[in-house]
XYZ file of C-alpha atoms in Angstrom:
505
model
C 0.139 0.131 0.050
C 2.853 2.234 0.598
C 1.023 4.088 3.366
C 2.875 5.121 6.659
C 0.697 3.325 8.971
C 1.316 2.723 12.776
C 0.145 -0.356 14.458
C -2.678 0.010 16.855
C -6.147 -1.038 18.015
C -9.420 0.304 16.626
C -12.766 1.046 18.491
C -16.096 1.219 17.076
C -16.120 5.194 17.187
C -12.954 4.980 15.005
C -15.007 3.032 12.281
C -17.762 5.316 12.437
C -15.781 8.288 11.898
C -13.558 6.699 9.397
C -17.097 6.014 7.133
C -17.863 9.645 7.677
C -14.536 10.702 6.443
C -14.755 8.595 3.279
C -17.900 10.066 2.420
C -16.409 13.695 2.767
C -13.467 12.425 0.659
C -15.606 10.921 -2.209
C -17.854 14.285 -2.006
C -14.399 16.029 -2.308
C -13.387 13.984 -5.351
C -16.865 14.567 -7.165
C -16.313 18.110 -6.730
C -12.718 18.000 -8.186
C -14.005 15.935 -11.113
C -16.997 18.354 -11.801
C -14.721 21.697 -11.367
C -12.143 20.105 -13.733
C -9.317 20.516 -11.241
C -7.222 17.585 -12.496
C -3.880 17.928 -14.180
C -3.672 17.783 -17.644
C -1.919 14.378 -18.792
C 2.004 14.359 -19.445
C 1.783 10.947 -21.340
C 3.392 9.631 -18.190
C 4.011 5.866 -17.257
C 5.198 4.072 -14.179
C 6.659 0.787 -13.479
C 6.666 -1.229 -10.250
C 8.046 -5.025 -10.077
C 7.860 -7.437 -6.951
C 10.721 -9.512 -6.778
C 11.783 -12.625 -4.719
C 15.004 -13.318 -2.938
C 16.299 -16.916 -3.297
C 19.692 -18.749 -2.591
C 22.023 -20.441 -4.970
C 19.786 -23.828 -4.056
C 16.506 -21.896 -5.614
C 14.932 -21.826 -2.279
C 13.537 -18.485 -0.715
C 15.630 -16.201 1.508
C 14.093 -14.384 4.342
C 16.492 -11.621 4.241
C 14.490 -8.449 2.595
C 15.699 -6.019 5.633
C 19.129 -6.875 5.633
C 19.281 -6.725 1.793
C 17.242 -3.671 1.753
C 19.855 -1.954 4.099
C 22.754 -3.076 1.715
C 21.058 -1.621 -1.473
C 20.297 1.561 0.568
C 18.003 2.708 -2.147
C 14.504 4.550 -2.249
C 14.067 2.777 -5.785
C 13.665 -0.290 -3.491
C 11.335 -1.435 -0.931
C 9.843 -3.983 1.257
C 6.923 -6.083 0.122
C 4.640 -8.780 2.348
C 6.909 -11.324 3.383
C 10.511 -11.560 4.220
C 11.777 -13.168 0.914
C 10.151 -9.957 -1.237
C 11.185 -6.682 -2.339
C 9.848 -4.433 -5.013
C 11.733 -1.832 -7.262
C 9.864 1.360 -8.122
C 10.735 2.867 -11.509
C 10.277 6.798 -11.554
C 7.705 8.078 -14.232
C 8.680 8.268 -17.707
C 6.871 10.006 -20.458
C 5.421 7.777 -23.081
C 7.112 7.945 -26.247
C 10.456 7.717 -28.462
C 13.013 5.022 -27.099
C 11.239 4.909 -23.935
C 11.124 1.094 -23.373
C 14.949 0.711 -24.284
C 15.699 3.412 -21.680
C 13.422 1.745 -19.106
C 15.349 -1.522 -19.959
C 18.766 -0.091 -19.343
C 17.519 1.205 -15.863
C 15.761 -1.947 -15.088
C 18.907 -3.994 -15.797
C 21.174 -1.679 -13.970
C 18.911 -1.532 -10.901
C 18.318 -5.389 -10.697
C 21.595 -6.240 -11.223
C 22.982 -3.763 -8.248
C 20.473 -5.295 -6.268
C 21.472 -8.882 -7.077
C 25.176 -7.970 -6.068
C 24.193 -6.648 -2.892
C 21.588 -9.685 -2.132
C 24.918 -11.730 -3.189
C 26.818 -10.299 -0.180
C 24.219 -12.298 2.162
C 24.370 -15.585 -0.392
C 20.989 -14.529 -2.031
C 20.109 -13.222 -5.483
C 16.863 -11.591 -7.121
C 14.468 -13.438 -9.019
C 11.535 -12.186 -11.194
C 8.948 -14.806 -11.266
C 5.019 -14.907 -10.719
C 5.234 -17.470 -7.960
C 8.428 -18.900 -6.751
C 8.162 -22.758 -7.466
C 10.157 -23.914 -4.413
C 7.708 -22.056 -1.958
C 6.413 -24.332 0.933
C 3.414 -24.008 3.031
C 6.080 -23.714 6.128
C 7.569 -20.421 4.032
C 4.079 -18.598 4.232
C 3.578 -17.967 7.697
C 2.846 -15.027 9.730
C 6.359 -14.949 11.189
C 7.822 -14.578 8.004
C 5.903 -11.520 7.130
C 8.070 -8.236 6.827
C 8.629 -6.339 9.967
C 6.531 -3.418 9.030
C 3.580 -2.380 10.938
C 1.394 -1.704 8.135
C 1.675 -5.516 7.040
C 1.252 -6.599 10.740
C -1.820 -4.408 11.073
C -3.329 -5.457 7.813
C -3.141 -9.322 8.323
C -4.776 -8.606 12.103
C -7.606 -6.992 10.405
C -8.150 -9.230 7.326
C -7.744 -12.075 9.884
C -10.417 -10.509 12.414
C -12.838 -9.959 9.677
C -12.691 -13.370 8.227
C -13.011 -14.878 11.740
C -11.409 -18.399 10.875
C -8.460 -20.025 8.795
C -8.505 -18.965 5.216
C -9.011 -21.650 3.010
C -7.330 -22.335 -0.067
C -8.651 -24.375 -2.954
C -7.234 -24.072 -6.863
C -8.129 -27.009 -8.845
C -5.952 -26.972 -12.072
C -3.911 -29.457 -13.604
C -3.605 -30.788 -10.132
C -5.611 -29.636 -7.000
C -4.479 -27.840 -3.966
C -6.391 -27.925 -0.728
C -5.172 -26.203 2.479
C -5.506 -23.815 5.341
C -3.814 -20.711 6.439
C -3.992 -18.701 9.782
C -2.552 -15.486 8.402
C -2.875 -13.645 4.451
C 1.042 -14.758 4.364
C 0.170 -17.138 1.385
C -0.425 -13.734 -0.623
C 3.249 -13.073 -0.378
C 3.665 -15.562 -2.945
C 2.054 -13.610 -5.587
C 4.876 -11.424 -6.982
C 3.342 -9.136 -10.051
C 4.176 -6.257 -12.318
C 2.343 -3.069 -11.734
C 1.985 -0.425 -14.812
C 0.703 2.943 -14.171
C -1.113 5.349 -16.727
C -1.993 8.797 -15.776
C -5.378 9.798 -17.765
C -7.689 12.546 -17.553
C -10.922 12.246 -16.084
C -12.412 12.281 -19.242
C -10.535 9.523 -20.896
C -10.644 7.479 -17.478
C -13.407 5.136 -18.063
C -12.391 4.556 -21.685
C -8.907 3.528 -20.565
C -10.107 1.428 -17.772
C -12.734 -0.351 -19.878
C -10.111 -1.042 -22.455
C -7.628 -2.306 -19.685
C -10.415 -4.705 -18.303
C -10.979 -6.105 -21.863
C -7.611 -7.023 -22.549
C -6.507 -8.397 -19.176
C -7.223 -11.768 -20.333
C -4.988 -11.484 -23.538
C -2.347 -9.846 -21.263
C -2.329 -12.896 -19.092
C -2.594 -15.591 -22.111
C 0.834 -14.296 -23.187
C 2.273 -13.247 -20.021
C 1.403 -16.030 -17.565
C 4.226 -17.213 -15.625
C 2.771 -18.856 -12.136
C 2.018 -22.602 -12.707
C 3.293 -23.911 -9.372
C 2.316 -23.398 -5.568
C 3.373 -25.676 -2.866
C 4.723 -28.410 -5.263
C 1.492 -28.641 -7.074
C 0.881 -27.669 -10.960
C -2.215 -25.430 -10.949
C -3.404 -23.011 -13.115
C -1.065 -21.284 -15.659
C -1.334 -17.843 -13.672
C -2.388 -19.263 -10.265
C -1.833 -15.667 -8.733
C -5.354 -14.421 -9.288
C -7.027 -17.254 -7.668
C -4.443 -17.408 -4.649
C -4.493 -13.862 -4.054
C -8.121 -13.869 -4.120
C -8.439 -16.724 -1.563
C -5.724 -15.543 0.564
C -7.159 -12.015 1.282
C -10.762 -13.243 1.319
C -12.561 -11.555 4.419
C -15.698 -13.594 3.583
C -16.505 -16.698 5.576
C -18.422 -19.380 3.605
C -21.762 -17.882 4.273
C -21.075 -14.480 3.217
C -19.680 -15.776 -0.089
C -22.943 -17.793 -0.384
C -25.097 -14.773 -0.148
C -22.937 -13.272 -3.040
C -20.723 -10.614 -0.848
C -18.124 -9.523 -2.965
C -14.323 -10.470 -2.369
C -11.535 -7.801 -1.961
C -9.827 -9.190 -4.868
C -12.205 -9.144 -7.511
C -12.258 -8.479 -11.585
C -15.665 -6.397 -11.203
C -18.760 -6.518 -12.324
C -19.539 -3.699 -14.950
C -18.228 -1.498 -17.209
C -17.703 2.025 -16.109
C -18.490 5.611 -17.081
C -16.322 7.720 -14.454
C -13.385 7.067 -12.321
C -15.862 8.167 -9.835
C -17.673 4.721 -10.190
C -15.072 2.683 -8.816
C -14.444 4.696 -5.817
C -18.051 4.783 -4.839
C -18.167 1.253 -5.544
C -15.121 0.725 -2.993
C -17.201 2.171 -0.099
C -20.632 0.819 -0.961
C -19.228 -2.717 -0.799
C -16.425 -2.681 1.351
C -15.878 -2.109 5.040
C -12.956 -0.441 6.156
C -9.732 -2.517 7.120
C -7.519 0.240 8.459
C -9.829 3.082 9.951
C -7.061 5.454 10.256
C -8.380 9.170 10.104
C -6.266 11.989 9.092
C -6.859 15.535 10.408
C -7.749 17.360 6.995
C -11.064 17.840 6.225
C -11.141 17.659 2.334
C -14.334 19.944 1.749
C -12.951 22.518 3.892
C -9.420 22.498 2.008
C -11.617 22.707 -1.345
C -13.494 25.754 -0.026
C -10.043 27.505 0.773
C -9.052 26.759 -3.088
C -6.755 24.093 -1.960
C -6.281 20.212 -3.081
C -7.312 17.751 -0.592
C -5.004 14.556 0.095
C -8.214 12.668 0.494
C -6.128 10.347 2.495
C -8.852 7.938 3.839
C -10.051 7.385 0.290
C -6.462 6.633 -0.887
C -5.874 4.131 2.159
C -9.115 2.434 1.500
C -8.686 2.292 -1.995
C -5.426 0.520 -1.564
C -7.276 -2.298 0.480
C -9.422 -3.218 -2.202
C -7.499 -5.153 -4.787
C -8.837 -4.602 -8.450
C -6.828 -5.958 -11.216
C -7.229 -2.538 -12.780
C -7.274 -0.007 -10.044
C -8.065 3.538 -9.830
C -5.457 5.729 -8.111
C -5.974 9.426 -7.150
C -2.570 11.076 -6.302
C -1.198 14.610 -5.916
C 1.970 15.805 -8.014
C 3.817 19.309 -7.982
C 0.198 20.411 -6.075
C -2.133 19.201 -8.902
C -4.372 16.260 -8.343
C -4.082 13.599 -10.953
C -5.609 10.312 -12.066
C -3.954 6.885 -12.817
C -5.158 3.153 -13.928
C -2.929 0.972 -12.072
C -2.584 -2.148 -14.321
C -2.013 -5.197 -11.767
C -2.600 -8.306 -14.156
C 1.016 -9.413 -15.148
C 3.374 -11.646 -13.256
C 7.072 -10.557 -12.488
C 9.601 -11.961 -15.078
C 10.815 -13.832 -16.887
C 13.329 -11.196 -17.952
C 13.449 -7.413 -18.212
C 12.906 -7.776 -22.030
C 9.757 -9.989 -21.419
C 8.294 -7.211 -18.791
C 8.957 -4.343 -21.208
C 7.460 -6.356 -23.873
C 4.287 -6.902 -21.973
C 4.232 -3.298 -20.892
C 4.672 -2.178 -24.738
C 1.766 -4.537 -25.465
C -0.256 -2.996 -22.768
C 0.137 0.732 -23.344
C -0.097 0.305 -27.005
C -3.275 -1.837 -27.162
C -4.902 -0.048 -24.115
C -4.424 3.228 -26.315
C -5.945 2.103 -29.739
C -9.006 0.453 -28.008
C -9.820 3.352 -25.644
C -9.868 5.541 -29.095
C -12.052 3.277 -31.219
C -15.289 4.649 -32.627
C -16.969 1.298 -31.567
C -15.187 0.439 -28.462
C -15.043 -3.317 -27.740
C -16.644 -2.925 -24.391
C -20.061 -1.848 -26.037
C -19.827 -5.042 -28.281
C -18.352 -7.436 -25.239
C -20.485 -8.286 -22.291
C -18.782 -7.438 -18.933
C -19.404 -11.099 -17.769
C -17.732 -12.621 -20.952
C -14.512 -10.059 -20.046
C -14.489 -11.690 -16.911
C -14.845 -15.435 -18.074
C -11.985 -14.437 -20.585
C -10.116 -13.538 -17.694
C -10.359 -16.715 -15.549
C -9.999 -18.838 -18.715
C -6.573 -17.074 -19.398
C -5.502 -17.459 -15.915
C -6.346 -21.506 -16.013
C -4.935 -22.305 -19.647
C -2.339 -19.562 -20.132
C -1.136 -19.341 -23.941
C -3.547 -21.993 -24.804
C -6.754 -20.445 -23.645
C -9.856 -19.667 -25.534
C -11.462 -16.419 -25.421
C -14.916 -14.789 -26.230
C -14.288 -12.033 -28.311
C -16.571 -9.535 -30.572
C -16.877 -10.553 -34.296
C -15.342 -8.447 -36.688
C -17.573 -6.835 -39.528
C -21.034 -6.385 -39.635
C -22.349 -9.637 -38.165
C -22.478 -8.563 -34.552
C -22.319 -10.905 -31.650
C -19.230 -12.806 -30.239
C -17.516 -15.975 -30.950
C -14.950 -18.384 -29.475
C -11.249 -17.658 -30.826
C -7.768 -19.034 -29.626
C -6.095 -16.256 -27.372
C -2.976 -16.488 -29.628
C -4.912 -16.008 -32.947
C -6.738 -12.930 -31.149
C -3.408 -11.489 -30.076
C -1.276 -11.983 -33.380
C -4.162 -11.109 -35.720
C -6.269 -8.233 -34.184
C -4.385 -6.882 -31.039
C -1.083 -6.595 -31.785
C -1.896 -4.297 -34.878
C -3.896 -2.398 -32.548
C -0.603 -2.218 -29.962
C 1.254 -1.198 -32.965
C -1.373 1.814 -33.776
C -1.379 2.718 -30.323
C 2.281 3.038 -29.794
C 2.707 5.251 -32.883
C 0.129 7.294 -31.129
C 2.180 7.580 -28.044
C 5.473 8.604 -30.295
C 7.199 5.592 -29.554
C 10.038 5.276 -32.162
C 9.438 2.387 -34.492
C 12.432 0.354 -33.541
C 11.478 0.329 -30.063
C 7.979 -0.837 -30.975
C 8.767 -3.326 -33.170
C 11.432 -5.051 -30.791
C 9.156 -5.660 -27.996
C 6.048 -6.409 -29.980
C 8.004 -8.779 -31.885
C 8.744 -10.640 -28.391
C 4.779 -10.816 -27.888
C 4.459 -12.116 -31.633
C 7.410 -14.733 -31.230
C 5.707 -16.023 -27.949
C 2.412 -16.417 -29.932
C 4.236 -18.110 -32.773
C 5.981 -20.583 -30.626
C 2.732 -20.783 -28.008
C 5.488 -20.292 -25.304
C 5.526 -18.161 -22.335
C 6.937 -18.465 -18.790
C 4.386 -20.936 -17.530
C 4.525 -23.112 -20.353
C 8.419 -22.932 -20.166
C 8.413 -24.002 -16.401
C 5.816 -26.716 -16.762
C 7.937 -28.167 -19.988
C 11.081 -28.150 -17.963
C 9.646 -29.600 -14.836
C 8.277 -32.301 -16.604
C 11.624 -32.965 -18.409
C 13.133 -33.270 -15.078
C 10.856 -35.743 -13.569
C 11.185 -37.999 -16.537
C 15.014 -37.955 -15.936
C 14.319 -39.545 -12.503
C 14.071 -36.433 -10.098
C 11.846 -36.202 -7.445
C 8.993 -33.406 -7.577
C 10.790 -31.357 -5.072
C 14.123 -31.903 -6.756
C 12.581 -30.911 -10.032
C 11.019 -27.835 -8.719
C 14.205 -26.941 -7.390
C 16.299 -27.665 -10.688
C 13.675 -25.565 -12.695
C 13.835 -22.529 -10.277
C 17.795 -22.708 -10.718
C 17.610 -23.254 -14.387
C 15.014 -20.527 -14.715
C 17.343 -17.963 -12.754
C 20.327 -18.918 -14.789
C 18.670 -18.241 -18.045
C 16.895 -14.908 -16.493
C 20.497 -13.537 -15.613
C 21.328 -14.136 -19.407
C 18.784 -11.918 -20.308
C 17.241 -13.252 -23.518
C 13.467 -13.397 -23.665
C 11.439 -16.624 -22.418
C 10.389 -17.637 -25.803
C 14.216 -18.579 -26.778
C 14.908 -20.626 -23.718
C 15.771 -24.054 -24.312
C 13.296 -26.487 -22.606
C 14.746 -28.777 -19.831
C 17.997 -28.843 -17.718
C 21.287 -28.673 -18.906
C 23.509 -31.539 -19.682
C 26.095 -32.426 -16.969
C 29.462 -31.662 -18.332
C 31.767 -34.826 -18.171
C 34.690 -34.635 -16.139
C 38.389 -35.427 -17.653
């Protein structure tokens, strides 16, 4: 969440006061929107990547505080568990050679962090879910020693009132329970930010929702958890279940989970913030001294602190963000769909695809969300998480026929979405060399039907065929993944399987 939260206890009056403050914040946001007080967009994009710390054996290392102390950079922060870090890249203007510049920055930052981690016999790894994680790794004692994580865990546990149940039925089935939200820490992702005007927000958010399934299909990288092969992108079901404040009775009543895709297309950013207040009780009812309406009356810009904090405890896959920069309020769409990794090139290929296709879809005269039922977009997201590059998705028919049809995800991306992404990047002013390099990575993944998840699964099964036990095969796959990640070539070029041992003598 990134908020400076101090651990403490809440009483009933705190929650009532917080609810009142949230309503005043929402009224303040509505007024800011009506008065057109928002900053003009500067075509700014932002990037965050969650990382894992691993040892030479491929096992998680609970060392983030010590590693961060050595890194000593504001670009790197703690994440939920002691084996997690996050790197934040300063906002960049979309255009010209932005992706090459980002690649150079990321490689430099990650190499430096990896060297510092190496001083503690650890290394940095970008992957959706670390295959070697064990249930004993994901317990509350391994949460990062930060007040906001302790407090968030306590509040979600209290709201649920019983153990969290994990039940993911994929290629294999995983069923287990957890006494804390620690399993959420297994999910390491990439967050892509895009600043937009209020007038364009709904179109951009709707476009991002429509293409979320395609993003997952080509970018899946999380097939394993606790030794089981599950969905090709297992983060979404794991994240939902590990933060679910609803006991079974509330689930049966249709109460919405705090991690969700949504249920409708929107017409304004206000719709999402209003839904968050209407549907979700406060987890962290911490009140600021600011009265947002008084600040507005005085001609100032309110921080809307309670609204921002509450918004950070509702885990939409495309989340609205309110912020202030240089004294001006702004809105961003935060895309939280993608897993981390496998390489810097792959991360930026995913980013180029997203920023390009979202711009093109948001500017279409007959937007896709007017032709695709929201329920179909949500079902597409689940199908892409389950089947990855082999998913079939529902999509509007071309031409005058109307209606929707089932298509292969790779065909949809290659034939329809990549040309749109190319046009979108052109509209951003991205140079053709940058555009073609990174969109070419997505095209090759489609041509070879390969992404991080399919490589992990294929290499794991090759290791089993060689006679390794499941645990040994997962560890060997993890070590091989990290070696290839460090070489930096995109995942579609990676040879499947483990390297042959070099004969001695």
